[in-house]
Coordinates of C-alpha atoms in Angstrom, one line a residue:
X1 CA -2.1 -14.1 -17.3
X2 CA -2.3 -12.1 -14.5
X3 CA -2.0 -8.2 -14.7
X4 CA -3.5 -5.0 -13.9
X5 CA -2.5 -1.8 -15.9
X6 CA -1.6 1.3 -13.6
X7 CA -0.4 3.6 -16.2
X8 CA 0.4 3.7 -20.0
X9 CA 3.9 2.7 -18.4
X10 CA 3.5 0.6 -15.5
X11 CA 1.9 -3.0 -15.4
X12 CA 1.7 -4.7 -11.9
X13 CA 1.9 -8.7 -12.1
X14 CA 3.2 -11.9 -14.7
X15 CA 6.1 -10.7 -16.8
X16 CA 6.4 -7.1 -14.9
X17 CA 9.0 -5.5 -12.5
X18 CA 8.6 -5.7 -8.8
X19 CA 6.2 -2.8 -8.0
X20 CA 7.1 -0.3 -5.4
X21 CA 4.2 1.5 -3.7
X22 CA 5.5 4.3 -0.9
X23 CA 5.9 7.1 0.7
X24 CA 4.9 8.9 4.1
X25 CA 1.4 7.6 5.4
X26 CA 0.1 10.9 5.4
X27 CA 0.4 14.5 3.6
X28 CA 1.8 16.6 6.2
X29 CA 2.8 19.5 3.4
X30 CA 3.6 20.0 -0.3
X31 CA 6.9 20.3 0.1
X32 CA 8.1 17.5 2.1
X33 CA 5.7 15.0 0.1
X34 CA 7.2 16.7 -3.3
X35 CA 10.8 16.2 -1.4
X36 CA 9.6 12.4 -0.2
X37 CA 8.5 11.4 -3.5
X38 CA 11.6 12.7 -5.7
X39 CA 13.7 11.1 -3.5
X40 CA 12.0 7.2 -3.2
X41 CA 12.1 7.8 -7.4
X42 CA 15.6 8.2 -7.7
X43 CA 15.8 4.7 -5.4
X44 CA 13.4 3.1 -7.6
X45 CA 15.2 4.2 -10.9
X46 CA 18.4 3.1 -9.9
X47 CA 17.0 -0.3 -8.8
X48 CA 14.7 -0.8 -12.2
X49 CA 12.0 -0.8 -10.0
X50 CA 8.5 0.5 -11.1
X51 CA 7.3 3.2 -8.6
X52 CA 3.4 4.4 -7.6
X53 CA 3.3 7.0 -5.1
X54 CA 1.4 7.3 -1.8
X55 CA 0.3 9.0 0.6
X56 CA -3.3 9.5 2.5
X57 CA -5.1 13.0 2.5
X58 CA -6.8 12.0 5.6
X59 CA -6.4 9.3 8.1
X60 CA -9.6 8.7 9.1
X61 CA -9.4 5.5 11.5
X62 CA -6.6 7.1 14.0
X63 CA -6.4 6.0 17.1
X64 CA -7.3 9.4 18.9
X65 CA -9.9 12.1 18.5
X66 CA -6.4 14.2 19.1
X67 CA -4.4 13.0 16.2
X68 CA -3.1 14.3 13.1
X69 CA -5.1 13.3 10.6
X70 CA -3.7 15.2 7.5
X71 CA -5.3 18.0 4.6
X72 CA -8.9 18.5 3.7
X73 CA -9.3 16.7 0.4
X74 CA -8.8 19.8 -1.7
X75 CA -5.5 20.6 -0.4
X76 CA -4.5 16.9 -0.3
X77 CA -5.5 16.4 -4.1
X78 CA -3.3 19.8 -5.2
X79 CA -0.6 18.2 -3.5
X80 CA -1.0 14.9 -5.1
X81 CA -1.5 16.6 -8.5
X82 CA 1.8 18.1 -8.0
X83 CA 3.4 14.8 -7.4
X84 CA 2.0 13.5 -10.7
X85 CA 3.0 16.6 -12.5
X86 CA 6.7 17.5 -11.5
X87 CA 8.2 13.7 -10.4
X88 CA 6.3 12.0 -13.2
X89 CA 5.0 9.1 -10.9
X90 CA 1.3 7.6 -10.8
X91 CA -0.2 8.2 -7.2
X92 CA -2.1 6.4 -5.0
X93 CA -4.5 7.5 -1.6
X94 CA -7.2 6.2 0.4
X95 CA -10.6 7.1 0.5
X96 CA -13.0 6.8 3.8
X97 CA -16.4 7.8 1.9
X98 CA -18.3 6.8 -0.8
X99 CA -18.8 10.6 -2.0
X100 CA -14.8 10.7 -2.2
X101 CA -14.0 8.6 -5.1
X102 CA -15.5 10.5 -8.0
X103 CA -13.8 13.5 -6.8
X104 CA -10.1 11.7 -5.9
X105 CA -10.0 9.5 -9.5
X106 CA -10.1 13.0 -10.9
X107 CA -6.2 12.9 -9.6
X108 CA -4.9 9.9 -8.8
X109 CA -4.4 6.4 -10.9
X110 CA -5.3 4.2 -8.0
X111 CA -7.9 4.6 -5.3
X112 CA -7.1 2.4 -1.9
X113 CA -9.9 0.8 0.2
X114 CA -8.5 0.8 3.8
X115 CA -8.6 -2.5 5.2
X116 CA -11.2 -1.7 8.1
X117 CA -13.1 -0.8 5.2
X118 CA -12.7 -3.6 2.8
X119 CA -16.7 -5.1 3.4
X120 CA -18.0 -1.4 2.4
X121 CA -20.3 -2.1 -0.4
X122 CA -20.9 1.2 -1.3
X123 CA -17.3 2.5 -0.7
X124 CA -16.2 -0.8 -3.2
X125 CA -19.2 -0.1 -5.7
X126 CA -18.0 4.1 -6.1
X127 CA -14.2 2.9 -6.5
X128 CA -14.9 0.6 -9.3
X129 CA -17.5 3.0 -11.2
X130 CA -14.5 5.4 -11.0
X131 CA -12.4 2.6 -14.0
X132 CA -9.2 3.6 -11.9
X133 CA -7.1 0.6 -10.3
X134 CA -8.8 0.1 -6.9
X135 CA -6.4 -1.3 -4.3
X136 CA -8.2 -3.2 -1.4
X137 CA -6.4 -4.3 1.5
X138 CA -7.3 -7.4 3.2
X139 CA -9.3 -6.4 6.9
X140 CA -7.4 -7.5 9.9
X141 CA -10.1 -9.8 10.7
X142 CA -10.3 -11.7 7.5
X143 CA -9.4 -15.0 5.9
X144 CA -7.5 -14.4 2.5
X145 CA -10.5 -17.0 1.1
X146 CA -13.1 -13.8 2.1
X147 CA -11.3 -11.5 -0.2
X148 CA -13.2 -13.5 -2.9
X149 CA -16.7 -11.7 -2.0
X150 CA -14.5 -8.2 -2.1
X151 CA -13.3 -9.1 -6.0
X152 CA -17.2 -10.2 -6.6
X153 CA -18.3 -7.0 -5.5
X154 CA -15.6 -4.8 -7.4
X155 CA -16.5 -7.0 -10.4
X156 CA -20.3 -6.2 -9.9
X157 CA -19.3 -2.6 -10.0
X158 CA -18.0 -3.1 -13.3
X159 CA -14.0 -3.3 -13.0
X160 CA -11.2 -5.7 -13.1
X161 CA -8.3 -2.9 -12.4
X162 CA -7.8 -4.2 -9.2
X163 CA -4.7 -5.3 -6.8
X164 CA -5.1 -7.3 -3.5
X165 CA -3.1 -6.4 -0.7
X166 CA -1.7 -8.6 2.5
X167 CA -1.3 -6.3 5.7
X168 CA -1.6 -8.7 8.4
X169 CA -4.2 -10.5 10.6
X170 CA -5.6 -9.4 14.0
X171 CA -3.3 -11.8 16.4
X172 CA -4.8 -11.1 20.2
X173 CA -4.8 -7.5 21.3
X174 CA -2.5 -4.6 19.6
X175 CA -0.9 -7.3 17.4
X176 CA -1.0 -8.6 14.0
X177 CA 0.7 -11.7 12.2
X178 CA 1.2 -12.5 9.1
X179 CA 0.1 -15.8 7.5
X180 CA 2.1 -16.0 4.3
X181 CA -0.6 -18.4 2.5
X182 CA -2.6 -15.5 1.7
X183 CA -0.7 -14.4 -0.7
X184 CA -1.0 -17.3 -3.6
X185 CA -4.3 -17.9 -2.3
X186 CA -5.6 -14.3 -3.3
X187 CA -3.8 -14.2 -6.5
X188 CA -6.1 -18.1 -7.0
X189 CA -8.6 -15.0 -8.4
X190 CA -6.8 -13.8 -10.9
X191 CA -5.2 -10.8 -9.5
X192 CA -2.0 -9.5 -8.4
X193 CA -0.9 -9.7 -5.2
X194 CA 0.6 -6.6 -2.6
X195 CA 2.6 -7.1 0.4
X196 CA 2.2 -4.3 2.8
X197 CA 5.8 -4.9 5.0
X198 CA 5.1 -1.9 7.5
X199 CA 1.4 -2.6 8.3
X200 CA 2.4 -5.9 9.0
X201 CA 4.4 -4.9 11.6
X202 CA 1.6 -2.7 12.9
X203 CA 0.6 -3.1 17.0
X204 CA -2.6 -1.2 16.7
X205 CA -3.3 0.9 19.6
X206 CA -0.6 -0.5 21.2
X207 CA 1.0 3.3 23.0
X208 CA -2.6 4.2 24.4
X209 CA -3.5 6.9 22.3
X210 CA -1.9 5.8 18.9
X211 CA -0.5 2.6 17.7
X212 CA 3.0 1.4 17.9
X213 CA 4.9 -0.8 15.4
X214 CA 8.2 -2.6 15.3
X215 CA 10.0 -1.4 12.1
X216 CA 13.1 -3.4 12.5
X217 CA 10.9 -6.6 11.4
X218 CA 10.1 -4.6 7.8
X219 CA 13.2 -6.4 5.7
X220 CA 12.6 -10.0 7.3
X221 CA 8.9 -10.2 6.5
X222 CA 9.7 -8.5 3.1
X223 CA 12.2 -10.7 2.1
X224 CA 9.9 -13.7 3.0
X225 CA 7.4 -12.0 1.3
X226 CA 9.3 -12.0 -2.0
X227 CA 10.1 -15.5 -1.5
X228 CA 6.5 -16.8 -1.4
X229 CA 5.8 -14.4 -4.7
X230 CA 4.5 -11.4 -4.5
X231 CA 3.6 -9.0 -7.9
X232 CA 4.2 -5.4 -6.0
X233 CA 5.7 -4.5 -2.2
X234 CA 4.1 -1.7 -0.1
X235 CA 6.1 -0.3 2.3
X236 CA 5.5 3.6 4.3
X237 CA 8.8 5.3 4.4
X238 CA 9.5 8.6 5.7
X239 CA 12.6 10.6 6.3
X240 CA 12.6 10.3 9.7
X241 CA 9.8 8.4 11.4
X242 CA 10.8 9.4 15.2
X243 CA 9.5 12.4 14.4
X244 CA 6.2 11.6 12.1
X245 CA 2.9 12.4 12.8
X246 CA 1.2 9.0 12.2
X247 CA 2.5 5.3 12.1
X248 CA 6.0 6.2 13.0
X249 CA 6.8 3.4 14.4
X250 CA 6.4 0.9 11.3
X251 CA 7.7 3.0 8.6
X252 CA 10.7 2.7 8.0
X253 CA 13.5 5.7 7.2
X254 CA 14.0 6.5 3.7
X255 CA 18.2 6.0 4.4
X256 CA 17.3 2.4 4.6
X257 CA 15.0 2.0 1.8
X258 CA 17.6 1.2 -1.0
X259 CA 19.2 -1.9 1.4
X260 CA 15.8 -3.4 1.8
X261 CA 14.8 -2.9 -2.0
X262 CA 18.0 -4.5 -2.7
X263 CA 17.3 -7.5 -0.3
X264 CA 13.5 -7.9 -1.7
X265 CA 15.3 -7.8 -5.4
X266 CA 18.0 -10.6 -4.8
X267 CA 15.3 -12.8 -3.4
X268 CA 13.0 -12.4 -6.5
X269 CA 15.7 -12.4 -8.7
X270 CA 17.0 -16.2 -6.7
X271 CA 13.7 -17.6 -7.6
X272 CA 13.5 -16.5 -11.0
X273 CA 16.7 -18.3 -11.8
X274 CA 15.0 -21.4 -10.6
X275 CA 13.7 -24.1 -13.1
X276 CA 10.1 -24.5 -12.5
X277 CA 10.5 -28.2 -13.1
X278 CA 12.8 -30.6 -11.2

């Protein structure tokens, strides 16, 4: 069977609920991360659907020298605590650096390998010796077959708390596509599988100084997603992208994220009801 444990309470893959993992892509202050997380909760609850956090302390791969980046890893990590602590939700955030993981599994239940950063042997290596669930997302640049070296490696490191995520493939310049095979043929090595909807919809770089994205496209390629199987859906939401300081453009607005939820559940619940045999 496959399955990774998060929490005590929450189980990602065979014979669980659909996953949610989301929130803002970055920290831009306690409160609104505290006000961002209670509120994709209450969605989740009403749904039955099983909720992780996120949100990055630092973006370290923007586009420009001149963009918001987030909090130092102190402040980040107090405001992450505080998520944990008084909405009662496992969290999730990237790290950049091999020094950070020690330090951030302190906090949070899973650690995230950016998908620039997926090949990092080291960075891979100090996430598993952590024994927290390490997310890795699949590089832009990737087949979904190469993700097999990145489970060897985690494995090596001594862990099997891990989750595979889809986020798109490089397609030309400032585009990505995704190719929807990936997603049973990761989960061929016994893990569960992520869709990330709003990466997907990603055009890196594409304004100049910062990328763009095309958020309308979120609920098609997550309800295709859903179809093909998928053990937990990533999505970035924010209360009002417009006026966020990083990937705007592909999250999508937290008055939408109910209708989507709902979409993704009626598709999974579809193929549920189908006999496995004809």
């Amino acid at each position: 069977m496959i399955q990774t444990q998060i929490t005590n309470n929450i189980s990602i893959g065979d014979n669980c609920p659909l996953t949610l993992i989301g929130g803002p892509c970055v920290i831009e202050s306690g409160d609104f991360t505290l006000f961002m997380a209670e509120q994709i909760a209450k969605v989740c609850d009403r749904l039955g659907i099983s909720f992780i956090f996120k949100s990055s302390f630092d973006k370290a791969n923007r586009t420009s020298i001149n963009s918001f980046r987030g909090q130092n890893l102190e402040t980040g990590l107090q405001i992450l605590q505080r998520v944990k602590e008084e909405v009662g939700v496992p969290v999730l955030t990237d790290i950049h650096e091999s020094y950070q993981a020690a330090t951030v599994a302190e906090v949070v239940d899973v650690l995230q390998i950016p998908a620039f950063l997926c090949r990092q042997t080291d960075l891979l290596l100090a996430a598993a010796a952590t024994g927290k669930v390490v997310n890795v997302k699949k590089g832009q640049f990737l087949g979904p077959w190469d993700m097999k070296n990145v489970v060897r490696k985690l494995e090596s490191g001594g862990t099997k708390r891990i989750l595979l995520t889809e986020r798109g493939t490089s397609f030309g310049y400032n585009t990505l596509v995704v190719d929807f095979r990936s997603l049973p043929q990761m989960r061929e090595f016994g893990y569960p599988v992520v869709f990330d909807a709003t990466h997907s919809v990603q055009m890196p770089g594409g304004q100049g100084d910062k990328s763009g994205g095309q958020r309308q496209f979120v609920p098609y390629l997550a309800r295709a997603a859903a179809a093909i199987g998928i053990d937990a859906l990533f999505m970035e939401v924010h209360e009002n992208p417009d006026t966020a300081p990083s990937d705007g453009p592909n999250m999508i607005p937290l008055a939408e994220l109910e209708s989507v939820l709902k979409q993704v559940l009626n598709v999974r619940n579809s193929l549920q009801a189908v006999p496995t045999t004809v």
